[in-house]
Amino acid sequence: MKKRILLALFVAGFCLNVSAQKVQFTEYNLANGLHVVLHQDKTAPVVAVSVMYHVGSKDEDENRTGFAHFFEHLLFEGTKNIKRGEFMKLVSANGGQNNANTTQDRTFYYELFPSNQLALGLWLESERMMHPVINEIGVKTQNEVVKEEKRLRIDNAPYGKFAEKIFADLFKNYPYSWQTIGSMANLDSAKLGEFKAFFKKYYIPNNAVLTIAGDIDLAKTKKLVADYFDSVPKGADIGRKEYDLKPITKEIIDTAYDANIQIPAIFAAYRVPGMRSRDTKVLGMISDLLSGGGSSRLKTKMVDEKKTTLQVAAFNYTLENYGAYITLALPNNNTPLNDLLKDIDVEVKRLQTDLISEEDYRKLENQFENSYVSKNSTMLGVAENLADGYTFHEKNTNDVNQELEVVKSVTREEIRDVAKKYLNPNQRVVLYYLPKK
């Protein structure tokens, strides 16, 4: 009965007012450099506690890939005051949920609790930050967990290696060239001291954002934050390596084979700016225009009218320093892959040449407003978006409130010009993804 009540509480509590209203927040720094963001919403007695560390796979050594994702798992092993295997049990026993995820640019840990368990959430994250247990037992255990995850999500998943292949070509000699899960051989050969050194360098308060969103009292929450995090020592400043990434000036053709598929696919990927660029928002609008919904241009033309395609998509894979704009199609009725690519190119060329209609423009604005509201419709969503703003937008936490204004200021001419600037055949990787017999 208790679990049912808490589940209903969470479902009710995570949903915010579904309108594009501004997210109110308070932010400040502790003496050790930890940035704290507080968002008060008393619509339901729940709270999200999250910590975003500015470390992902791009911060790894090319001979030690997979460390950031590995720590996503390893930091659940236990701490000086939490026995091994007890972290998640403490969360569930107190009516909460928790998880973590890693990208090329950051690692994000969170707990969702009834608001009367805020102190527990803060204690758990301070324990994770201050003195986790990193030993041979934990490393070996999580090494097997990561290997199983790779087998399930990549090695044995249909089309599971397309990103690996595309990013290797698109970001050659750059840390985005390897995937977040990394190399199992690198993890196998790493020594315990290397894991400890990686933690000491990156999982420090001055490389993190603590975000708390939900039914909180601001004054009491600030005191709790001080109680649990003031004593965490500040780490050394992180010097991030600079890379010279040369532009792509000639189309790159590649082929990959996958024993898990029967239907081939064709991908085209373009290197585009990172998430701080205004052009990134425009590319997102272009994605919606091309494949966002059943009435989008590519789906209408290739799936509904010509019936040459089982599935077609265009999306902007946005990262901190760069992005990958990717189009893909799966053929119907044995349609040649090159024919699918030609149809996609025709629609891209149309974008580069003609202004979209006023009707399409209004539709894009509505789609983005709906997406914006959806992103901020849960306590956890708000917590993550606030942390993203501070981490990736030059410490501008208020980016969460400015994003929609930026999109609404984009013009039809700008959509045409951005498509013309980035989505050209001589700037892309084309990948033929074929069944392996």
Short mmCIF file of N, CA and C in Angstrom, two decimals, residues 339-428:
data_model
loop_
_atom_site.label_atom_id
_atom_site.label_comp_id
_atom_site.label_asym_id
_atom_site.label_seq_id
_atom_site.Cartn_x
_atom_site.Cartn_y
_atom_site.Cartn_z
N ASP A 339 18.87 5.72 -53.93
CA ASP A 339 17.63 6.41 -54.27
C ASP A 339 17.05 7.12 -53.05
N LEU A 340 17.17 6.47 -51.89
CA LEU A 340 16.69 7.09 -50.66
C LEU A 340 17.50 8.34 -50.33
N LEU A 341 18.82 8.25 -50.49
CA LEU A 341 19.68 9.39 -50.21
C LEU A 341 19.36 10.55 -51.16
N LYS A 342 19.09 10.22 -52.42
CA LYS A 342 18.74 11.27 -53.38
C LYS A 342 17.45 11.99 -52.99
N ASP A 343 16.46 11.23 -52.53
CA ASP A 343 15.20 11.85 -52.11
C ASP A 343 15.40 12.78 -50.91
N ILE A 344 16.24 12.34 -49.96
CA ILE A 344 16.54 13.20 -48.80
C ILE A 344 17.26 14.45 -49.27
N ASP A 345 18.22 14.28 -50.17
CA ASP A 345 18.99 15.43 -50.66
C ASP A 345 18.10 16.44 -51.38
N VAL A 346 17.10 15.96 -52.08
CA VAL A 346 16.17 16.86 -52.78
C VAL A 346 15.46 17.76 -51.78
N GLU A 347 15.02 17.18 -50.67
CA GLU A 347 14.31 17.97 -49.66
C GLU A 347 15.25 18.94 -48.94
N VAL A 348 16.48 18.51 -48.73
CA VAL A 348 17.46 19.42 -48.12
C VAL A 348 17.75 20.58 -49.06
N LYS A 349 17.92 20.27 -50.34
CA LYS A 349 18.17 21.31 -51.34
C LYS A 349 17.00 22.29 -51.42
N ARG A 350 15.82 21.77 -51.28
CA ARG A 350 14.63 22.62 -51.28
C ARG A 350 14.67 23.61 -50.11
N LEU A 351 15.12 23.13 -48.96
CA LEU A 351 15.27 24.01 -47.80
C LEU A 351 16.32 25.08 -48.05
N GLN A 352 17.39 24.70 -48.74
CA GLN A 352 18.49 25.63 -49.00
C GLN A 352 18.13 26.69 -50.04
N THR A 353 17.08 26.42 -50.82
CA THR A 353 16.73 27.29 -51.94
C THR A 353 15.50 28.15 -51.67
N ASP A 354 14.46 27.51 -51.11
CA ASP A 354 13.17 28.19 -50.94
C ASP A 354 12.89 28.47 -49.46
N LEU A 355 12.26 29.60 -49.21
CA LEU A 355 11.79 29.87 -47.85
C LEU A 355 10.62 28.95 -47.53
N ILE A 356 10.58 28.46 -46.30
CA ILE A 356 9.44 27.65 -45.90
C ILE A 356 8.21 28.54 -45.81
N SER A 357 7.04 27.95 -45.90
CA SER A 357 5.80 28.73 -45.88
C SER A 357 5.54 29.29 -44.48
N GLU A 358 4.72 30.31 -44.40
CA GLU A 358 4.32 30.88 -43.11
C GLU A 358 3.61 29.83 -42.26
N GLU A 359 2.81 28.99 -42.92
CA GLU A 359 2.09 27.94 -42.20
C GLU A 359 3.06 26.95 -41.56
N ASP A 360 4.08 26.51 -42.34
CA ASP A 360 5.09 25.59 -41.79
C ASP A 360 5.87 26.26 -40.66
N TYR A 361 6.14 27.54 -40.81
CA TYR A 361 6.88 28.28 -39.79
C TYR A 361 6.10 28.33 -38.48
N ARG A 362 4.83 28.61 -38.55
CA ARG A 362 4.00 28.64 -37.33
C ARG A 362 3.90 27.25 -36.70
N LYS A 363 3.83 26.24 -37.54
CA LYS A 363 3.78 24.87 -37.04
C LYS A 363 5.06 24.52 -36.28
N LEU A 364 6.20 24.95 -36.80
CA LEU A 364 7.48 24.71 -36.13
C LEU A 364 7.52 25.39 -34.77
N GLU A 365 7.05 26.63 -34.72
CA GLU A 365 7.03 27.35 -33.44
C GLU A 365 6.17 26.63 -32.41
N ASN A 366 5.01 26.13 -32.85
CA ASN A 366 4.13 25.40 -31.93
C ASN A 366 4.77 24.11 -31.46
N GLN A 367 5.45 23.41 -32.36
CA GLN A 367 6.12 22.16 -31.98
C GLN A 367 7.20 22.42 -30.95
N PHE A 368 7.97 23.50 -31.14
CA PHE A 368 9.03 23.80 -30.20
C PHE A 368 8.48 24.25 -28.85
N GLU A 369 7.38 24.98 -28.85
CA GLU A 369 6.79 25.39 -27.58
C GLU A 369 6.28 24.17 -26.82
N ASN A 370 5.66 23.23 -27.52
CA ASN A 370 5.20 21.99 -26.88
C ASN A 370 6.38 21.19 -26.33
N SER A 371 7.46 21.14 -27.09
CA SER A 371 8.65 20.42 -26.64
C SER A 371 9.25 21.09 -25.42
N TYR A 372 9.27 22.41 -25.41
CA TYR A 372 9.81 23.16 -24.29
C TYR A 372 9.02 22.89 -23.02
N VAL A 373 7.70 22.93 -23.13
CA VAL A 373 6.84 22.66 -21.98
C VAL A 373 7.06 21.24 -21.48
N SER A 374 7.18 20.29 -22.41
CA SER A 374 7.38 18.89 -22.03
C SER A 374 8.69 18.70 -21.28
N LYS A 375 9.75 19.37 -21.74
CA LYS A 375 11.07 19.24 -21.10
C LYS A 375 11.04 19.72 -19.66
N ASN A 376 10.17 20.68 -19.37
CA ASN A 376 10.11 21.25 -18.02
C ASN A 376 8.85 20.85 -17.26
N SER A 377 8.31 19.70 -17.61
CA SER A 377 7.05 19.26 -17.00
C SER A 377 7.26 18.34 -15.80
N THR A 378 8.49 18.03 -15.46
CA THR A 378 8.76 17.20 -14.28
C THR A 378 9.82 17.88 -13.43
N MET A 379 9.86 17.55 -12.16
CA MET A 379 10.87 18.10 -11.27
C MET A 379 12.27 17.71 -11.75
N LEU A 380 12.41 16.45 -12.16
CA LEU A 380 13.71 15.99 -12.65
C LEU A 380 14.11 16.71 -13.92
N GLY A 381 13.15 16.93 -14.82
CA GLY A 381 13.43 17.65 -16.05
C GLY A 381 13.92 19.06 -15.78
N VAL A 382 13.28 19.75 -14.86
CA VAL A 382 13.69 21.10 -14.49
C VAL A 382 15.10 21.08 -13.89
N ALA A 383 15.36 20.12 -13.00
CA ALA A 383 16.68 20.02 -12.36
C ALA A 383 17.77 19.84 -13.41
N GLU A 384 17.53 18.95 -14.35
CA GLU A 384 18.55 18.69 -15.37
C GLU A 384 18.74 19.89 -16.29
N ASN A 385 17.66 20.54 -16.68
CA ASN A 385 17.77 21.68 -17.59
C ASN A 385 18.47 22.86 -16.93
N LEU A 386 18.23 23.07 -15.65
CA LEU A 386 18.95 24.12 -14.93
C LEU A 386 20.44 23.81 -14.87
N ALA A 387 20.77 22.56 -14.59
CA ALA A 387 22.18 22.16 -14.53
C ALA A 387 22.85 22.27 -15.90
N ASP A 388 22.12 21.92 -16.95
CA ASP A 388 22.65 22.05 -18.31
C ASP A 388 23.02 23.50 -18.62
N GLY A 389 22.13 24.42 -18.26
CA GLY A 389 22.37 25.83 -18.55
C GLY A 389 23.67 26.30 -17.93
N TYR A 390 23.88 25.97 -16.66
CA TYR A 390 25.10 26.42 -15.98
C TYR A 390 26.33 25.72 -16.54
N THR A 391 26.22 24.43 -16.80
CA THR A 391 27.39 23.64 -17.22
C THR A 391 27.84 23.96 -18.63
N PHE A 392 26.87 24.14 -19.54
CA PHE A 392 27.22 24.21 -20.96
C PHE A 392 27.01 25.57 -21.62
N HIS A 393 26.39 26.50 -20.94
CA HIS A 393 26.10 27.79 -21.56
C HIS A 393 26.78 28.93 -20.82
N GLU A 394 28.06 28.71 -20.56
CA GLU A 394 28.91 29.73 -19.94
C GLU A 394 28.31 30.22 -18.62
N LYS A 395 27.92 29.25 -17.80
CA LYS A 395 27.39 29.49 -16.46
C LYS A 395 26.08 30.30 -16.47
N ASN A 396 25.36 30.19 -17.58
CA ASN A 396 24.07 30.88 -17.70
C ASN A 396 22.94 29.91 -17.36
N THR A 397 22.66 29.77 -16.08
CA THR A 397 21.60 28.87 -15.65
C THR A 397 20.25 29.29 -16.24
N ASN A 398 20.09 30.56 -16.50
CA ASN A 398 18.82 31.07 -17.03
C ASN A 398 18.59 30.70 -18.49
N ASP A 399 19.50 29.96 -19.08
CA ASP A 399 19.27 29.47 -20.44
C ASP A 399 17.96 28.68 -20.53
N VAL A 400 17.57 28.07 -19.43
CA VAL A 400 16.32 27.31 -19.41
C VAL A 400 15.13 28.20 -19.77
N ASN A 401 15.21 29.48 -19.46
CA ASN A 401 14.13 30.42 -19.75
C ASN A 401 14.32 31.18 -21.06
N GLN A 402 15.49 31.14 -21.61
CA GLN A 402 15.80 31.90 -22.82
C GLN A 402 15.68 31.08 -24.09
N GLU A 403 15.68 29.76 -23.95
CA GLU A 403 15.68 28.88 -25.12
C GLU A 403 14.50 29.13 -26.04
N LEU A 404 13.31 29.23 -25.46
CA LEU A 404 12.12 29.43 -26.27
C LEU A 404 12.13 30.79 -26.98
N GLU A 405 12.65 31.81 -26.30
CA GLU A 405 12.74 33.13 -26.91
C GLU A 405 13.67 33.10 -28.12
N VAL A 406 14.77 32.37 -28.01
CA VAL A 406 15.71 32.25 -29.13
C VAL A 406 15.03 31.61 -30.33
N VAL A 407 14.32 30.50 -30.08
CA VAL A 407 13.65 29.79 -31.17
C VAL A 407 12.62 30.68 -31.85
N LYS A 408 11.87 31.45 -31.05
CA LYS A 408 10.83 32.31 -31.62
C LYS A 408 11.42 33.47 -32.42
N SER A 409 12.69 33.77 -32.21
CA SER A 409 13.32 34.87 -32.95
C SER A 409 13.95 34.40 -34.27
N VAL A 410 14.00 33.09 -34.49
CA VAL A 410 14.56 32.55 -35.73
C VAL A 410 13.65 32.90 -36.91
N THR A 411 14.24 33.34 -37.99
CA THR A 411 13.46 33.72 -39.17
C THR A 411 13.46 32.61 -40.22
N ARG A 412 12.55 32.73 -41.17
CA ARG A 412 12.52 31.76 -42.28
C ARG A 412 13.80 31.86 -43.10
N GLU A 413 14.31 33.06 -43.26
CA GLU A 413 15.57 33.24 -44.00
C GLU A 413 16.72 32.55 -43.28
N GLU A 414 16.70 32.60 -41.97
CA GLU A 414 17.76 31.97 -41.18
C GLU A 414 17.72 30.45 -41.35
N ILE A 415 16.55 29.89 -41.40
CA ILE A 415 16.41 28.44 -41.62
C ILE A 415 17.03 28.06 -42.96
N ARG A 416 16.73 28.83 -43.99
CA ARG A 416 17.31 28.58 -45.32
C ARG A 416 18.84 28.69 -45.28
N ASP A 417 19.35 29.73 -44.64
CA ASP A 417 20.79 29.99 -44.66
C ASP A 417 21.57 28.96 -43.85
N VAL A 418 21.02 28.50 -42.73
CA VAL A 418 21.70 27.49 -41.92
C VAL A 418 21.75 26.14 -42.67
N ALA A 419 20.67 25.79 -43.33
CA ALA A 419 20.68 24.57 -44.14
C ALA A 419 21.73 24.67 -45.24
N LYS A 420 21.86 25.85 -45.83
CA LYS A 420 22.83 26.06 -46.91
C LYS A 420 24.26 26.01 -46.36
N LYS A 421 24.44 26.43 -45.13
CA LYS A 421 25.77 26.53 -44.54
C LYS A 421 26.35 25.17 -44.15
N TYR A 422 25.51 24.28 -43.64
CA TYR A 422 26.03 23.05 -43.04
C TYR A 422 25.68 21.75 -43.78
N LEU A 423 24.57 21.70 -44.49
CA LEU A 423 24.05 20.42 -44.99
C LEU A 423 24.37 20.23 -46.47
N ASN A 424 25.66 20.17 -46.77
CA ASN A 424 26.12 20.02 -48.15
C ASN A 424 26.86 18.70 -48.33
N PRO A 425 26.73 18.06 -49.51
CA PRO A 425 27.34 16.75 -49.74
C PRO A 425 28.85 16.72 -49.51
N ASN A 426 29.55 17.80 -49.78
CA ASN A 426 31.01 17.79 -49.59
C ASN A 426 31.42 17.93 -48.12
N GLN A 427 30.44 18.06 -47.21
CA GLN A 427 30.74 18.23 -45.79
C GLN A 427 30.25 17.06 -44.95
N ARG A 428 30.03 15.92 -45.56
CA ARG A 428 29.34 14.87 -44.81
C ARG A 428 30.02 13.51 -44.90
#
